[in-house]
Coordinates of C-alpha atoms and ligand atoms in Angstrom, one line a residue:
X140 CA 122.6 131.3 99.3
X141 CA 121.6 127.8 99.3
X142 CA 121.9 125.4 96.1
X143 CA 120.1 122.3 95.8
X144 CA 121.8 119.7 94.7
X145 CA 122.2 117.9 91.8
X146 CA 123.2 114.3 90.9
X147 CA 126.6 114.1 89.2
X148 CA 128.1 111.7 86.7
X149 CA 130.1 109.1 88.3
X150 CA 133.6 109.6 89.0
X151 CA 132.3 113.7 89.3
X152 CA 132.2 115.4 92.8
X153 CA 133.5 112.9 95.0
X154 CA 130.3 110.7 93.8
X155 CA 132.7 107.7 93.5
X156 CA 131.0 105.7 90.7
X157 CA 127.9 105.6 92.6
X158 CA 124.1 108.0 92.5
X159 CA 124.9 109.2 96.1
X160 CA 125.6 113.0 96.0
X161 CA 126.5 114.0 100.0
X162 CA 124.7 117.2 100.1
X163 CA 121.7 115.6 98.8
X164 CA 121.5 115.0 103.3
X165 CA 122.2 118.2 104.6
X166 CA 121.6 121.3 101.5
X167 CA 118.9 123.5 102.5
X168 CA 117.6 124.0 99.3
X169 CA 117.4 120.4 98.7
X170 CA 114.4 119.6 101.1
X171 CA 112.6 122.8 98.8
X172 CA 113.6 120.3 95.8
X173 CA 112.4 116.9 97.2
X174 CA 109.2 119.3 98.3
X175 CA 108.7 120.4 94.8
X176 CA 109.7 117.2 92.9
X177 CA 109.7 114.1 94.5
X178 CA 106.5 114.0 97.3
X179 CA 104.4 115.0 95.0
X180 CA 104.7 112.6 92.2
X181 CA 105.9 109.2 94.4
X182 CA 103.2 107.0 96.5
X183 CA 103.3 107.8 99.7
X184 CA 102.5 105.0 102.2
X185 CA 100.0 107.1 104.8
X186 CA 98.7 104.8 106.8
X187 CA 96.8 101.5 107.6
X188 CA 92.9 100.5 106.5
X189 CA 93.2 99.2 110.4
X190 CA 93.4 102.7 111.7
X191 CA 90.3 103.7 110.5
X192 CA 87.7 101.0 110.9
X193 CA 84.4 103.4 111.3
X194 CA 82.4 105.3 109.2
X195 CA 83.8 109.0 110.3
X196 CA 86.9 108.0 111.7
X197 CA 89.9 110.1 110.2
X198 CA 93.6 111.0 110.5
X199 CA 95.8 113.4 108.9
X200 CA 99.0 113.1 107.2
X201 CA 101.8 115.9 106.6
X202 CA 104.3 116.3 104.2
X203 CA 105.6 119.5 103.5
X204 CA 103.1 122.3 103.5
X205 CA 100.5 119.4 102.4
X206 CA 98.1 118.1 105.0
X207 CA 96.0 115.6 104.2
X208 CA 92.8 113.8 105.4
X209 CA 92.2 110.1 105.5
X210 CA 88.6 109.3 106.0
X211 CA 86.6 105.9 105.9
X212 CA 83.3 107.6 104.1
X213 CA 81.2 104.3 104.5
X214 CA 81.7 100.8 105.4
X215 CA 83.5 100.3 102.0
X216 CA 85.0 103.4 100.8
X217 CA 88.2 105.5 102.3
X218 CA 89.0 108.8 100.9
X219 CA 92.1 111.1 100.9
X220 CA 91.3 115.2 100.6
X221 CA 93.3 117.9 100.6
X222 CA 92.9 119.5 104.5
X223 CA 91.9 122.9 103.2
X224 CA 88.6 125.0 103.4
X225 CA 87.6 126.2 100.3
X226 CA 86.5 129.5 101.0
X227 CA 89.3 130.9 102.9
X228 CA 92.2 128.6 103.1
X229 CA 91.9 127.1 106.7
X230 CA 93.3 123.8 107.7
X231 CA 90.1 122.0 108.3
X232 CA 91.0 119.2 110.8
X233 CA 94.0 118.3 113.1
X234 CA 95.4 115.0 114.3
X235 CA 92.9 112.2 114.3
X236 CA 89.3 110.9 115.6
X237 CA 85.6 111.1 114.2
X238 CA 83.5 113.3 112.4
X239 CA 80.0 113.5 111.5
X240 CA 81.4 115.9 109.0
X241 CA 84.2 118.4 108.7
X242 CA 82.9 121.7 109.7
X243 CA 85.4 124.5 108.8
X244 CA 85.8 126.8 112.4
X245 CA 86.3 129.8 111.1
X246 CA 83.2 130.6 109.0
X247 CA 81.2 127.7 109.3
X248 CA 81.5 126.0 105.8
X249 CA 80.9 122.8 106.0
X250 CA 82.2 119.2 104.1
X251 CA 80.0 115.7 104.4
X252 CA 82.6 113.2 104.8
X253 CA 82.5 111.9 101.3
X254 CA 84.1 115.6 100.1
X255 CA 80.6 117.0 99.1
X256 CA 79.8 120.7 100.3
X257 CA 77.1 120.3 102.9
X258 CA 76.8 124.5 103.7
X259 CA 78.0 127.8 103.0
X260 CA 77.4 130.5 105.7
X261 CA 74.9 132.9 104.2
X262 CA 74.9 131.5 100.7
X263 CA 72.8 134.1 99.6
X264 CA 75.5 136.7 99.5
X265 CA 76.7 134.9 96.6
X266 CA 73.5 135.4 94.6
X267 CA 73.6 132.0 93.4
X268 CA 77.1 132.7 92.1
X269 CA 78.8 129.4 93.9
X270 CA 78.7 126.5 92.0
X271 CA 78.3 123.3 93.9
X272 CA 80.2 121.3 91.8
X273 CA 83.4 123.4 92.5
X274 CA 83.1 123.3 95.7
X275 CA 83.3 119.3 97.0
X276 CA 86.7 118.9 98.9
X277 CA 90.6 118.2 96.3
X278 CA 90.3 114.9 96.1
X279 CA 93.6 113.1 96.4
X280 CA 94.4 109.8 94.7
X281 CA 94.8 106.7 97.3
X282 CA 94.7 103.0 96.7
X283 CA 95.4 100.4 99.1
X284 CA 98.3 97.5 99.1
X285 CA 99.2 94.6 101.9
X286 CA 96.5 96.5 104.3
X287 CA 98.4 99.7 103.8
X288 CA 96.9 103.2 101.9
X289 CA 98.9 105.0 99.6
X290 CA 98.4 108.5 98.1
X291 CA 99.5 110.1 95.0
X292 CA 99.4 114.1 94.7
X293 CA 100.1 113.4 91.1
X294 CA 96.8 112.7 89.0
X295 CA 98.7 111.4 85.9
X296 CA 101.0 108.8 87.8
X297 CA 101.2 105.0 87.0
X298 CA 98.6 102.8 89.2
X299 CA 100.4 101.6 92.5
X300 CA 100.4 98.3 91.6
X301 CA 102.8 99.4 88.7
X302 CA 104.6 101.1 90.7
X303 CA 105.7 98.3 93.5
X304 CA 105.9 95.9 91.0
X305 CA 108.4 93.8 91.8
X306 CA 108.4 94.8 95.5
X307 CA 104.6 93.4 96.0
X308 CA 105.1 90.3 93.8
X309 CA 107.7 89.0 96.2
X310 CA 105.7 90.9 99.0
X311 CA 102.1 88.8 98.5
X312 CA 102.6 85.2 100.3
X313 CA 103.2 87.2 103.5
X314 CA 99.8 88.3 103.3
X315 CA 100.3 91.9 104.6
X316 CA 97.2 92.7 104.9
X317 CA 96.1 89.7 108.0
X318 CA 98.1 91.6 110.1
X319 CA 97.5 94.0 112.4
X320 CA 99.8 96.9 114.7
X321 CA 101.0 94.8 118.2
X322 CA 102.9 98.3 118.5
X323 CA 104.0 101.3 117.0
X324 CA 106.6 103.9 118.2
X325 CA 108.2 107.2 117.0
X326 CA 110.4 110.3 117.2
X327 CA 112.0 113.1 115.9
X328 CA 115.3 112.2 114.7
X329 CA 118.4 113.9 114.4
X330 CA 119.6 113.0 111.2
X331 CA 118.2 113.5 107.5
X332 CA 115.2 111.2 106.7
X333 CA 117.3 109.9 103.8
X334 CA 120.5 108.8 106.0
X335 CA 117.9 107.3 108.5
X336 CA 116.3 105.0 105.9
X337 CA 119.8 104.0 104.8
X338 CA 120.0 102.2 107.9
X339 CA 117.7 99.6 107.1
X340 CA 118.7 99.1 103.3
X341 CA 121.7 97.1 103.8
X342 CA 122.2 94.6 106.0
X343 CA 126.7 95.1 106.0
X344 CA 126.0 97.3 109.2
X345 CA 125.0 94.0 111.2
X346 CA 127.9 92.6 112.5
X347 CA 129.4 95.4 113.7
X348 CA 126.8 97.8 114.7
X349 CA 124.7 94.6 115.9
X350 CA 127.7 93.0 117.1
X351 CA 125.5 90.6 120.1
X352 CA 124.5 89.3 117.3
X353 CA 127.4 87.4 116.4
X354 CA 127.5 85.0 118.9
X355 CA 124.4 83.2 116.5
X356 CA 126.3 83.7 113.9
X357 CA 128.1 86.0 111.4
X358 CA 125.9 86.5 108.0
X359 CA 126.9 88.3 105.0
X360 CA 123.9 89.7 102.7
X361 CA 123.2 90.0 99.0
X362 CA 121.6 92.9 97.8
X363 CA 119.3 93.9 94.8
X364 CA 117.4 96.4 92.8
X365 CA 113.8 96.5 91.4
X366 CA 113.0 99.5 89.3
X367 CA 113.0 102.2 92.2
X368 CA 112.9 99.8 94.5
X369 CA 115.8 97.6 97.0
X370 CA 115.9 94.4 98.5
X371 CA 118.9 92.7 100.8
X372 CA 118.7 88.8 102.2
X373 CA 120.8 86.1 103.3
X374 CA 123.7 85.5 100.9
X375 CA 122.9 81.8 100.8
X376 CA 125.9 81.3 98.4
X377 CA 128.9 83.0 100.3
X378 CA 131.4 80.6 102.6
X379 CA 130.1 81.4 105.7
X380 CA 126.7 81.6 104.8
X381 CA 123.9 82.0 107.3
X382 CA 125.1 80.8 110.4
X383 CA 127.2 78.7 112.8
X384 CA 123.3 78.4 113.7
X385 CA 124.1 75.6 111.2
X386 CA 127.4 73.7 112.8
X387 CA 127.8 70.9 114.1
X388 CA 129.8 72.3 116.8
X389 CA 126.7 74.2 118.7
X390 CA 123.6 72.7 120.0
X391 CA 121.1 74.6 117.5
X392 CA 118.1 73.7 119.6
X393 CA 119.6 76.0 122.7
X394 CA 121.3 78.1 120.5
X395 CA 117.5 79.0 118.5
X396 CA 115.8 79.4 122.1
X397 CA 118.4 81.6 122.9
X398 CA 118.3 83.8 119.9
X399 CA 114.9 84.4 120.6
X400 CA 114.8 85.2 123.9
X401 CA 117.1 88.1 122.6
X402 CA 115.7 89.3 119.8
X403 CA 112.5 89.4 122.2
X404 CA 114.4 91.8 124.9
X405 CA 116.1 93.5 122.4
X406 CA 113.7 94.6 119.3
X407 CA 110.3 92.8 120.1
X408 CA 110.2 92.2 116.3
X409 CA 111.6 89.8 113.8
X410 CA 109.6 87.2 115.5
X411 CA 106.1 86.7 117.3
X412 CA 105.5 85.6 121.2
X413 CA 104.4 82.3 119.9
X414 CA 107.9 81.9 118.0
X415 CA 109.6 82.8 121.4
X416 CA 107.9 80.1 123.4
X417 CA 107.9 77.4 120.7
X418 CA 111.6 77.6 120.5
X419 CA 112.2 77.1 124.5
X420 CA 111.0 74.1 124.3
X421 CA 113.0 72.8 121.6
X422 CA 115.6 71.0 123.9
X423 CA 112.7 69.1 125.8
X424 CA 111.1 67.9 123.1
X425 CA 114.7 66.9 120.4
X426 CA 117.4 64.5 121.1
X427 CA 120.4 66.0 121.1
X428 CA 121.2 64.8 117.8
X429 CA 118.3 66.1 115.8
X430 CA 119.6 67.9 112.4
X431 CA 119.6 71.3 111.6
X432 CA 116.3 70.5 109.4
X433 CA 114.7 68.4 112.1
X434 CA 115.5 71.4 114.8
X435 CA 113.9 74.4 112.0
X436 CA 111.0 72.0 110.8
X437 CA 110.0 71.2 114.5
X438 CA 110.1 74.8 115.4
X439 CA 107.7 75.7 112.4
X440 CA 105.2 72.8 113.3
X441 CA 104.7 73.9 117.0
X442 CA 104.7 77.7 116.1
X443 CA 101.6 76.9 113.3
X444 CA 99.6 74.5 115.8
X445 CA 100.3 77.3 119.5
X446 CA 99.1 79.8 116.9
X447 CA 96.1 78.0 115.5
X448 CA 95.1 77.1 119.0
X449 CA 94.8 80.7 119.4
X450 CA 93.1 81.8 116.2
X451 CA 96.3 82.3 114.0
X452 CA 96.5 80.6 110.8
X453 CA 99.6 80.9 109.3
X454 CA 99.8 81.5 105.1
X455 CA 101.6 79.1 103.1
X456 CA 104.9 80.4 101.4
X457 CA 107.3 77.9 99.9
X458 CA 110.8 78.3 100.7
X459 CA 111.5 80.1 97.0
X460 CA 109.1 82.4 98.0
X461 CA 110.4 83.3 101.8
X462 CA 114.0 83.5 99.8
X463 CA 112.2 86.2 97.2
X464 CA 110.6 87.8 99.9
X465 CA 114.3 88.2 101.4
X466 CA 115.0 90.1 104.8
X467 CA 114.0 93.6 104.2
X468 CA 112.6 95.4 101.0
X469 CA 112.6 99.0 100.7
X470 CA 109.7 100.2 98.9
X471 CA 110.5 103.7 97.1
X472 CA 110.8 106.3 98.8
X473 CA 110.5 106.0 102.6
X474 CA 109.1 102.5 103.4
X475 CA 111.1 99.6 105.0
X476 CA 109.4 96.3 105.5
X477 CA 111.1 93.3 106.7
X478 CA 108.6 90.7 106.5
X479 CA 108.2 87.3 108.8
X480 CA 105.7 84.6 108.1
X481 CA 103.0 86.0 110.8
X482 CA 104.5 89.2 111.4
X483 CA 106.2 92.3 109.7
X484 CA 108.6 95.0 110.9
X485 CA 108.0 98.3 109.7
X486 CA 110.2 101.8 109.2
X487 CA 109.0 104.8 107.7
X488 CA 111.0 108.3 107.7
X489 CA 109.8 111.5 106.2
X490 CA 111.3 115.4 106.2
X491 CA 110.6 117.5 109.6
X492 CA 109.4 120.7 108.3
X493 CA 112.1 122.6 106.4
X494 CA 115.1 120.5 108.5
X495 CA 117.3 118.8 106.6
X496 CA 118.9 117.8 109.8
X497 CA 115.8 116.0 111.4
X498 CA 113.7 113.5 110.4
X499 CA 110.2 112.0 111.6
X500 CA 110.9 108.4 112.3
X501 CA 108.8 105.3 112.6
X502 CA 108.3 102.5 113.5
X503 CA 106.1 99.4 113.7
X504 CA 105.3 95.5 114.5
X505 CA 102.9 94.0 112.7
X506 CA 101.9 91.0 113.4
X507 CA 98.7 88.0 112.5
X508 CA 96.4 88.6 115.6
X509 CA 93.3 86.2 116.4
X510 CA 89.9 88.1 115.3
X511 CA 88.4 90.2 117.6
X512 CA 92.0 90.1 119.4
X513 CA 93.4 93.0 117.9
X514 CA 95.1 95.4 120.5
X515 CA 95.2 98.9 118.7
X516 CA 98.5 99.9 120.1
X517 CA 99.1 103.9 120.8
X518 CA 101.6 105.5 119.0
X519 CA 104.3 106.5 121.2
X520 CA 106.8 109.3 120.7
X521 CA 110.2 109.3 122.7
X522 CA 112.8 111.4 121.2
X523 CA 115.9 110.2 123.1
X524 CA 117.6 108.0 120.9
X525 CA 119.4 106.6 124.2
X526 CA 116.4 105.7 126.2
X527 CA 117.6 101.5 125.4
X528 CA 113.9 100.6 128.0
X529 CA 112.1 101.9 125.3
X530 CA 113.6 101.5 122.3
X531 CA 115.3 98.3 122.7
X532 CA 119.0 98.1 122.2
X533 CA 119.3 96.9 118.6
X534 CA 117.2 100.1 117.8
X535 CA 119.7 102.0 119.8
X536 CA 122.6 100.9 117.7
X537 CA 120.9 101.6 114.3
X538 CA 120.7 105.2 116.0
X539 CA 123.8 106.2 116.9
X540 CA 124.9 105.2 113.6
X541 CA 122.1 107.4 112.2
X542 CA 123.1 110.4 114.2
X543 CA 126.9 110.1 113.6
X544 CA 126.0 109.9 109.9
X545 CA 124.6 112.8 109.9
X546 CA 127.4 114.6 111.6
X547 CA 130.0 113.1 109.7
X548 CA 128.3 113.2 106.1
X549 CA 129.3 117.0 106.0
X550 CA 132.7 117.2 106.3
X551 CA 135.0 118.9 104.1
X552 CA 137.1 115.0 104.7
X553 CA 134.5 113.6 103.3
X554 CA 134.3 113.4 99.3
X555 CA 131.3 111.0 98.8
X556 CA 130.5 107.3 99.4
X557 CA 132.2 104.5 98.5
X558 CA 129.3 101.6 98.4
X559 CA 129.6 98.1 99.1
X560 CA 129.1 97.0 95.1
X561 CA 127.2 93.5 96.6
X562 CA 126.2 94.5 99.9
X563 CA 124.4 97.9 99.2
X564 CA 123.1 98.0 96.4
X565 CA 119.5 99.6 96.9
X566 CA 121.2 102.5 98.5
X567 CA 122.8 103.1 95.0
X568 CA 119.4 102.3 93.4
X569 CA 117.7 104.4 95.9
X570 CA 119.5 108.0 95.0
X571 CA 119.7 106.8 91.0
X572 CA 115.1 107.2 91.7
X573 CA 115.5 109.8 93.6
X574 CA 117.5 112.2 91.6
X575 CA 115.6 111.0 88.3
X576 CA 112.8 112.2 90.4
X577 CA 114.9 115.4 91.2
X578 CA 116.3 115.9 88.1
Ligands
LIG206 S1 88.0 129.8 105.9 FE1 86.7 128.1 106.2 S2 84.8 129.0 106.3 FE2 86.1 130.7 106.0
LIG207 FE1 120.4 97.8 112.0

């Protein structure tokens, strides 16, 4: 029989003084748990406001044995409902698109799309006996954040602003919500959703599982917690600090272009076309002996002024404020951000079904686009986590590292995790939420 799991003090199961209990990846019973505990109580980052811009247009989202629709009800108002007919039981809609209303196929009910109950086949039947007010569609909670909606199952949970706290304090000068999807990609990965999250809540995986990164320079990261959620940036205080970007002995001007032009072949994220071709230019337009703040400040002031001849106004952040908002912040329970002045990267993983060995994976650019000029990428699926054309190969590292996590998590040879006490600290955090959720 399968037992869920349950978090042990430290020191206790080979937890080794940290929250992370192995078999919280791989138990059976355990994705039951998280069903029954944690997705209904957490706020669940569904979608974008962007993805539903007319009156009608909706999309469905699945967790569990929960689906749930998203509709924009009038100019002003989205909705989340349960994706159930109320006579019967049927799953109303599937996938995405618009609706004059939500018609139910198998008797013909039928649901306005502000919830309201529009028709009952043969009402009569019921001798007056159905009561409209019972019968408008569940209502779900959902508010919206940084352009992003959220839903709650639970009715009695804190507001989401409460609940980020922290997380959309240091999140707010990047202006979230100005940006818009350049593109989106996904698949079905082989690994527990919780182990492929983990990937992107530490940054001590770079410079070996990113090793091409090195030749820009070798960081180390510092790591915090914020209530349930985590947050990792550049160490500014350790020796080596961010970057032989910074010595003397390189020319930063081709060294910056150059980093680019990778980061550009090998994620298409953590930086914006204009960001690319601003830094080529850099060695025209710089002696040779420009300082490190010259080289960075001249970079910034011909990104903002390509970009606002195009439409795209950058926000102002201070530098405390790009050092709060870090590298990456992972927002309880499944959302990674790793936000940029004009653009965002974006991860999101959630249970497959009733697999604790597969995940559904995500991910996302966001990025400031000039008005009218937004290209409302496709979603694209591609489960082969070695197709490097598509994916990019710094995706292609995380993913190996995801899948031979997985594997190797189970092993009788291995007792538990033994956690970088600087380095990974929201991955700590992250299983002390989630098995006071649990618990
Ligand atoms: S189940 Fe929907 S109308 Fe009967
Ligand atoms: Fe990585």
């Amino acid at each position: 029989m399968d037992t869920a799991v349950s978090a042990q003090p430290a020191g206790q199961s080979g937890s080794r003084h940290n929250h992370v209990v192995k078999g919280a990846y791989y138990a059976p019973a355990q994705v039951e748990r998280e069903y029954e505990r944690l997705w209904p109580r957490v706020w669940q980052m569904v979608c974008r406001a962007e993805e539903l811009p007319n009156v009608g247009d909706y999309l469905t989202y699945e967790i569990g044995a929960e689906s749930i629709i998203i509709v924009r009800s009038d100019a002003d108002t989205l909705n989340a409902f349960y994706n159930v007919c109320l006579h019967r039981g049927r799953r109303l809609v599937d996938g995405a698109g618009n609706m004059a209303n939500f018609p139910c196929k198998f008797h013909g009910w039928r649901w306005s799309i502000d919830g309201t109950n529009e028709h009952v086949t043969q009402r009569e039947d019921w001798c007056g006996s159905l009561d409209k007010d019972d019968l408008g569609l569940g209502r779900i909670r959902m508010e919206s954040w940084g352009g992003f909606l959220f839903v709650n199952l639970d009715g009695q949970a804190e507001p989401l602003m409460e609940y980020l706290g922290e997380a959309a304090e240091a999140l707010a000068p990047f202006e979230l919500h100005e940006m818009r999807f350049r593109w989106r990609k996904w698949l079905k990965m082989p690994c527990n959703w919780k182990v492929a999250l983990e990937a992107f809540n530490e940054g001590y995986h770079v410079a070996i599982t990113h090793y091409p990164l090195n030749r820009f320079g070798t960081s180390r990261f510092a790591s915090a917690a914020f209530s349930r959620h985590g947050t990792f940036g550049i160490d500014a205080a350790a020796a080596e600090g961010t970057v032989r970007l910074r010595s003397s002995t390189m020319d930063l001007r081709r060294s910056l272009a150059e980093y680019y032009r990778y980061q550009k072949k090998a994620i298409d994220s953590i930086l914006t076309d204009t960001m690319v071709y601003a830094a080529q230019s850099l060695p025209a337009v710089l002696p040779d002996d420009a300082t490190p703040a010259e080289i960075v400040g001249k970079l910034m002031q011909l990104s903002i002024s390509i970009d606002a001849e195009r439409g795209v106004t950058w926000p102002s952040i201070t530098p405390e404020q790009y050092q709060r908002g870090g590298i990456d912040w992972h927002l309880f329970p499944n959302t990674v951000l790793l936000p940029m002045a004009t653009n965002c990267l974006g991860y999101r993983a959630r249970p497959d079904g009733n697999d604790p060995d597969s995940c559904i994976f995500e991910v996302y650019q966001l990025e400031r686009m000039p008005k009218g000029q937004e290209p409302n990428p496709p979603n694209l699926r591609n489960d082969d986590i070695y197709d490097q054309d598509f994916w990019g190969e710094i995706l292609l590292q995380d993913f190996q590292q995801m899948q031979g996590t997985h594997l190797g998590i189970k092993s009788s040879g291995f007792s538990g995790s033994r956690l970088n006490p600087k380095q990974e600290i929201p991955i700590d955090n992250f299983h002390r939420a989630y098995h006071d959720y649990l618990d």
